[in-house]
mmCIF file of C-alpha atoms and ligand atoms in Angstrom:
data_model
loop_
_atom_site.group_PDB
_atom_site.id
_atom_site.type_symbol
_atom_site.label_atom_id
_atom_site.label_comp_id
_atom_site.label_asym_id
_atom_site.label_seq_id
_atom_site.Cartn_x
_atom_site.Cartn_y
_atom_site.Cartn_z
ATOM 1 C CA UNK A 10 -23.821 -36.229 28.997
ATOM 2 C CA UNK A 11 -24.884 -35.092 25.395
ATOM 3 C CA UNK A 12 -24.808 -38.535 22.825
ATOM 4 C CA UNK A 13 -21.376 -38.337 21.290
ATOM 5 C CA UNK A 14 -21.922 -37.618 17.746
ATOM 6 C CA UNK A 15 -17.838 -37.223 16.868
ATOM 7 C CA UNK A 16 -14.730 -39.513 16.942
ATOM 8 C CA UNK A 17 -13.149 -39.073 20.321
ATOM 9 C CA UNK A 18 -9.106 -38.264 19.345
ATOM 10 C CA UNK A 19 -6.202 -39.434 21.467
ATOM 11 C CA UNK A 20 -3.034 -37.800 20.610
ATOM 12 C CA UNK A 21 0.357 -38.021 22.516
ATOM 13 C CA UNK A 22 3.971 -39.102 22.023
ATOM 14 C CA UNK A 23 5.076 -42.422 21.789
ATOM 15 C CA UNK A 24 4.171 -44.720 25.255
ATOM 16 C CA UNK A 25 1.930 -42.252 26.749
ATOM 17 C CA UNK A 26 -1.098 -44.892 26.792
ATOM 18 C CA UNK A 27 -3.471 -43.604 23.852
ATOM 19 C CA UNK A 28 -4.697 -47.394 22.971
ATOM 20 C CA UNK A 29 -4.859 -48.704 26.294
ATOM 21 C CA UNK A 30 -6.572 -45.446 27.669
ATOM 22 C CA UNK A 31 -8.706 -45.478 24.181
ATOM 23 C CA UNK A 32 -9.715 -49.041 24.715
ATOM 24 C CA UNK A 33 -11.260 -48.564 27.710
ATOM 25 C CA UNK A 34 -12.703 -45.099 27.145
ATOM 26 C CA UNK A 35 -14.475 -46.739 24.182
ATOM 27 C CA UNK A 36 -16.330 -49.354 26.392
ATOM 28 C CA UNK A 37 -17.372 -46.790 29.025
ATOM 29 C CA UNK A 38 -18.656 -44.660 26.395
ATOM 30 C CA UNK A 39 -20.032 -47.261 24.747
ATOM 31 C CA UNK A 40 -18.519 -46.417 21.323
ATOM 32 C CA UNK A 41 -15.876 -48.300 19.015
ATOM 33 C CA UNK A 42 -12.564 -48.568 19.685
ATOM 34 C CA UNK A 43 -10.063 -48.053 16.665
ATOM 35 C CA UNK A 44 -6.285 -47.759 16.966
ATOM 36 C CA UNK A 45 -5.012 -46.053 13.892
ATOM 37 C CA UNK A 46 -1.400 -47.901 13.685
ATOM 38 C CA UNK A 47 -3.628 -51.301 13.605
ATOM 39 C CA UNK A 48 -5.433 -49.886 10.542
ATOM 40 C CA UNK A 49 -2.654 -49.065 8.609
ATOM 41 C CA UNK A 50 -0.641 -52.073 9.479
ATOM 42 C CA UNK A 51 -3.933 -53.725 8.091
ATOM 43 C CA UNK A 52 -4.247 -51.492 5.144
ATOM 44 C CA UNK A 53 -0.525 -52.381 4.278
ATOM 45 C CA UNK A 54 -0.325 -56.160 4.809
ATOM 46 C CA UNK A 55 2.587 -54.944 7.020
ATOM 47 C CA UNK A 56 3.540 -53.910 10.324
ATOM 48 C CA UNK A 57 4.837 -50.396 10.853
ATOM 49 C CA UNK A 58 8.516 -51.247 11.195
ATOM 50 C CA UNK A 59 8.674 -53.476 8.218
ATOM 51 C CA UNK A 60 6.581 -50.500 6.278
ATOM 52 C CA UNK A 61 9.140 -48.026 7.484
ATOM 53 C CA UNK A 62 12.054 -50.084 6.495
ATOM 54 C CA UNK A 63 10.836 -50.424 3.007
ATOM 55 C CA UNK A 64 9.037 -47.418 2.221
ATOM 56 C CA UNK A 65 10.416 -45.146 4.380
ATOM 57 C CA UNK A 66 8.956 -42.669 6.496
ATOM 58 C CA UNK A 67 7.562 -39.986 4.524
ATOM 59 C CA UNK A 68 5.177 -42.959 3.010
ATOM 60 C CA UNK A 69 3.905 -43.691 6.384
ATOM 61 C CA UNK A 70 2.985 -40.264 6.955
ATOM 62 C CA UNK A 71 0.861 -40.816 3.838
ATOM 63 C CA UNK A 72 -0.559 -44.016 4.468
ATOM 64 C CA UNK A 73 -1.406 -42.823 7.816
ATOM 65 C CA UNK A 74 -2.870 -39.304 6.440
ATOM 66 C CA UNK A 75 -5.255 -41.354 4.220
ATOM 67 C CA UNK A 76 -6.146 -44.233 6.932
ATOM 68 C CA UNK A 77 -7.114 -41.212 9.443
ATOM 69 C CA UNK A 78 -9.166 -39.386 6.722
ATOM 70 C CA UNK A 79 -11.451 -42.115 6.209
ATOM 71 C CA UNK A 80 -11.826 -43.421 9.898
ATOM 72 C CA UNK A 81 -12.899 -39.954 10.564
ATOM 73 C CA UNK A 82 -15.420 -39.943 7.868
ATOM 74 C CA UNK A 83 -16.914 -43.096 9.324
ATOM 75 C CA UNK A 84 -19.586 -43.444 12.503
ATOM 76 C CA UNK A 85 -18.155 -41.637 15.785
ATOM 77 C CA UNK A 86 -15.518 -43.867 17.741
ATOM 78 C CA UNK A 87 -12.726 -43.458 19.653
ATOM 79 C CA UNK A 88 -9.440 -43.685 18.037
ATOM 80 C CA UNK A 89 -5.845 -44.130 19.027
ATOM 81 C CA UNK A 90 -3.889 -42.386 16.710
ATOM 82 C CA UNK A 91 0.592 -42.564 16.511
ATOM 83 C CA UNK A 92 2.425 -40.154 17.657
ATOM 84 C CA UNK A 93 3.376 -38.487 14.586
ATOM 85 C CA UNK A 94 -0.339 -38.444 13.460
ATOM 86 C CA UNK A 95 -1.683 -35.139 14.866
ATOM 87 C CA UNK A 96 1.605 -33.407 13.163
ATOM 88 C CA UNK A 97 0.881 -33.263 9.853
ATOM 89 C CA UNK A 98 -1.433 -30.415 8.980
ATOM 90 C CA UNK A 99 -3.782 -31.893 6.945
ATOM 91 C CA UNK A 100 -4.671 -34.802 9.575
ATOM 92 C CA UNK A 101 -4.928 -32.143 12.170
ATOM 93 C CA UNK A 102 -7.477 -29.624 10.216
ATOM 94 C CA UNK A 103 -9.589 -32.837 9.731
ATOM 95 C CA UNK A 104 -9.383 -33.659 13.102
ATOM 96 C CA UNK A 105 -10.087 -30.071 14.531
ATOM 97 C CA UNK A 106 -13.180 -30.498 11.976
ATOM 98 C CA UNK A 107 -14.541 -33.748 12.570
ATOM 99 C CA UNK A 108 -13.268 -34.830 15.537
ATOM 100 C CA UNK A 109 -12.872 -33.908 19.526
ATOM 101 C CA UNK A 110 -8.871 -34.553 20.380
ATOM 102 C CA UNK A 111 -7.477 -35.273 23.875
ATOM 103 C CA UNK A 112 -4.218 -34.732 24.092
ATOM 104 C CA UNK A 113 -2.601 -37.646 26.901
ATOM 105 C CA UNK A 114 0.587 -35.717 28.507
ATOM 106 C CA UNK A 115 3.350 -37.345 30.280
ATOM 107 C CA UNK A 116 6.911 -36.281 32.128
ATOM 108 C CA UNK A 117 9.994 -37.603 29.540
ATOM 109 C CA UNK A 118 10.589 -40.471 33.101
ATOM 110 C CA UNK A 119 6.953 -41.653 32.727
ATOM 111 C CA UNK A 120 7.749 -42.291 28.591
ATOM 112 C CA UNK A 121 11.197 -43.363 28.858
ATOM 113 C CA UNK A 122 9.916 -46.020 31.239
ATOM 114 C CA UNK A 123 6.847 -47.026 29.286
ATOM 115 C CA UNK A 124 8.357 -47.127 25.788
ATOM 116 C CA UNK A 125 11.340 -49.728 27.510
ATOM 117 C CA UNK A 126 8.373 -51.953 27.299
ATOM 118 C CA UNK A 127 8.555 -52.350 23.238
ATOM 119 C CA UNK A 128 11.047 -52.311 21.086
ATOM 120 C CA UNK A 129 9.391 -52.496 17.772
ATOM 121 C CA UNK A 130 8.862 -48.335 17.275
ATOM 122 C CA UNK A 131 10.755 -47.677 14.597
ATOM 123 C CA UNK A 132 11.832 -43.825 15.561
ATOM 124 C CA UNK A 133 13.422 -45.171 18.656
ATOM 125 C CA UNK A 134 15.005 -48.103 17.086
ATOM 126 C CA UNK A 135 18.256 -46.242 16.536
ATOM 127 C CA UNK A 136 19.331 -43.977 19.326
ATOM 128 C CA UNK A 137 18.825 -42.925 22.846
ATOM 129 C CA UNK A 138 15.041 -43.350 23.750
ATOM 130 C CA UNK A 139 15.536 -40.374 26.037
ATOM 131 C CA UNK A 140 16.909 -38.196 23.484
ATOM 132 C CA UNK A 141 14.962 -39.099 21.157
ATOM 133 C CA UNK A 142 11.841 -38.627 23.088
ATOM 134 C CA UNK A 143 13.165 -35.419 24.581
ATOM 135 C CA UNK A 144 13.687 -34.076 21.067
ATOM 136 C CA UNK A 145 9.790 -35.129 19.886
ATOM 137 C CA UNK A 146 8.672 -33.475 23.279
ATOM 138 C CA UNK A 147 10.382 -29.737 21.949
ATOM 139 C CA UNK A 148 8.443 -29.901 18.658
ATOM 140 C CA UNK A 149 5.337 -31.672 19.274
ATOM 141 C CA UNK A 150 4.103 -30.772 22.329
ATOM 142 C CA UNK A 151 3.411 -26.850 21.037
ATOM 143 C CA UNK A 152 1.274 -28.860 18.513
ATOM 144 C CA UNK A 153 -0.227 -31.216 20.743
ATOM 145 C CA UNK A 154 -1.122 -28.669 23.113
ATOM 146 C CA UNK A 155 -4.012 -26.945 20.111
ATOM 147 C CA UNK A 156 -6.105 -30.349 21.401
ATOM 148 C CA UNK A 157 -9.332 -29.177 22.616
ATOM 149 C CA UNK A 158 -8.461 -31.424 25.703
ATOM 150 C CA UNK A 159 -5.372 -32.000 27.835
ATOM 151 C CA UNK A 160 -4.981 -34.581 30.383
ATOM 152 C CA UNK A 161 -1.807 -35.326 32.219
ATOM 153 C CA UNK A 162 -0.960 -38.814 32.178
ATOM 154 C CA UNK A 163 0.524 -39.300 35.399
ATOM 155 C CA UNK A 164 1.742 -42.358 36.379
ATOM 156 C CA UNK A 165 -1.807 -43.798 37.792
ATOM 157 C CA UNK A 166 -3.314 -47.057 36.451
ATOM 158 C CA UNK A 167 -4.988 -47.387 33.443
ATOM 159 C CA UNK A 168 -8.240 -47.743 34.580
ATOM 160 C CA UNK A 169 -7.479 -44.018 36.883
ATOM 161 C CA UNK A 170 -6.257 -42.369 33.945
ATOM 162 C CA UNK A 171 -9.274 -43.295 32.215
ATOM 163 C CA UNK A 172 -11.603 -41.944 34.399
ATOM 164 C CA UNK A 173 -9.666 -38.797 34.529
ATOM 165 C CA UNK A 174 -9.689 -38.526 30.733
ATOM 166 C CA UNK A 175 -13.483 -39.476 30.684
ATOM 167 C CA UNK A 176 -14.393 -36.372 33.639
ATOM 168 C CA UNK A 177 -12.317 -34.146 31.310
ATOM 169 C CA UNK A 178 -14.428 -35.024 28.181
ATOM 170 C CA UNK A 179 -18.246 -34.954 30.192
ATOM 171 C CA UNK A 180 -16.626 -31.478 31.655
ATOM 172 C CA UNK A 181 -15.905 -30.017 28.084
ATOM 173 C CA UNK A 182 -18.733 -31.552 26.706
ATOM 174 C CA UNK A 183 -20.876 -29.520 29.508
ATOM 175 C CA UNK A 184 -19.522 -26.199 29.055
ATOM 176 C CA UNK A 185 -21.069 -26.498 25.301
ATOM 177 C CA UNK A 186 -23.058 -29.403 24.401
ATOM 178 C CA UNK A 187 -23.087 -28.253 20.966
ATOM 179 C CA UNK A 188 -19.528 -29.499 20.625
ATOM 180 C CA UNK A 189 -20.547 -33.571 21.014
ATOM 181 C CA UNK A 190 -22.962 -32.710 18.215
ATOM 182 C CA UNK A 191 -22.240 -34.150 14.527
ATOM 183 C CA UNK A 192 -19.640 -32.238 12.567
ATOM 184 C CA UNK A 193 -21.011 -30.490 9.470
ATOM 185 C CA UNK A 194 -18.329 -31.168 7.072
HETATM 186 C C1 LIG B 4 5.133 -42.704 15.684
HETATM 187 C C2 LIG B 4 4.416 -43.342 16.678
HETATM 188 C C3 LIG B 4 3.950 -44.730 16.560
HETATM 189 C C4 LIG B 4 3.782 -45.133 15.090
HETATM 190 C C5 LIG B 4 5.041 -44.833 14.330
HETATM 191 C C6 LIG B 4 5.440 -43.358 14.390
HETATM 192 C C7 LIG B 4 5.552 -41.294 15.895
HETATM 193 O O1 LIG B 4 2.715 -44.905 17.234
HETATM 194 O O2 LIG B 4 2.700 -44.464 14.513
HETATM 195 O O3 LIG B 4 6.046 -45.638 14.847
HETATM 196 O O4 LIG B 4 5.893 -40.611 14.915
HETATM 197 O O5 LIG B 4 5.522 -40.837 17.057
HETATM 198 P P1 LIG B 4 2.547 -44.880 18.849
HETATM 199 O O6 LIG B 4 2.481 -43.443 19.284
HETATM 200 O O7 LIG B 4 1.235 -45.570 19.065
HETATM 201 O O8 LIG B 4 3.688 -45.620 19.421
#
């Protein structure tokens, strides 16, 4: 496969398996891993729930917007981004620009059952998980779905879904080499 020259984008709702699909992707690719939601929390001196609590959620968006925007201006990785991430317009231009994005897809059973596993998201802290999750699906996944790459995210182990996510990438990659090639902006 051509030397990835980009960042290598997971996007997804909530519980879908971006970092622990990401993690490993990064060591067979042999590139940095990054999860975005770590960087802010670290770029905040808090963790996301506290951050929402105080701040609020439109200041997350904003923390996040900036966090993204200079990952992606740093040396190629892969990077786990939240769920909300890929949403806002200005994160997804840069992304489109700089980066290639996978989009990890997943039935509302396969998220409901893998976001029971946490209960420190703040969206899902008050409410139905299903609805909730439901409701995300109907707006995001029209946005989600302008990745360059989908993969379904099935309910296979981590290490399957990786390699599945990692044939998708060498496939795209194939059809144009051009696109693993260093952004020009
Ligand atoms: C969010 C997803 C979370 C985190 C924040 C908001 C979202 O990340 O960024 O709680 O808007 O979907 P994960 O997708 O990693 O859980």
């Amino acid at each position: 496969m051509a030397r990835i020259e980009r960042t290598i984008v997971l996007v997804g709702l909530m519980g879908v398996g971006k970092s622990a699909v990401g993690r490993r992707l990064a060591k067979q690719l042999d590139l940095p891993f990054v999860d975005a939601d770590a960087e802010i929390e670290a770029a905040a001196g808090s963790s996301i729930s506290d951050f929402f609590e105080q701040h609020g959620e439109a200041a997350f968006r904003d923390g996040e917007r900036k966090v993204i925007a200079r990952l992606l201006d740093g040396k190629p990785h892969v990077l786990a981004t939240g769920g909300g991430a890929f949403m806002g317009p200005e994160t997804r231009l840069l992304i489109k620009l700089r980066g290639i994005s996978i989009w990890l897809n997943a039935d509302l059973d396969t998220l409901v059952e893998r976001v029971s596993r946490r209960n420190d998201r703040p969206l899902l802290k008050d409410g139905n998980a299903r609805q909730i999750l439901s409701d995300l699906m109907a707006v995001r996944n029209p946005i989600y779905a302008e990745s360059d790459i989908v993969v379904e995210s099935v309910n296979l182990p981590l290490g399957e879904m990786t390699v599945r996510v990692t044939e998708a990438l060498c496939n795209w990659i194939a059809a144009c080499p051009e696109r693993a090639r260093r952004p020009r902006v």
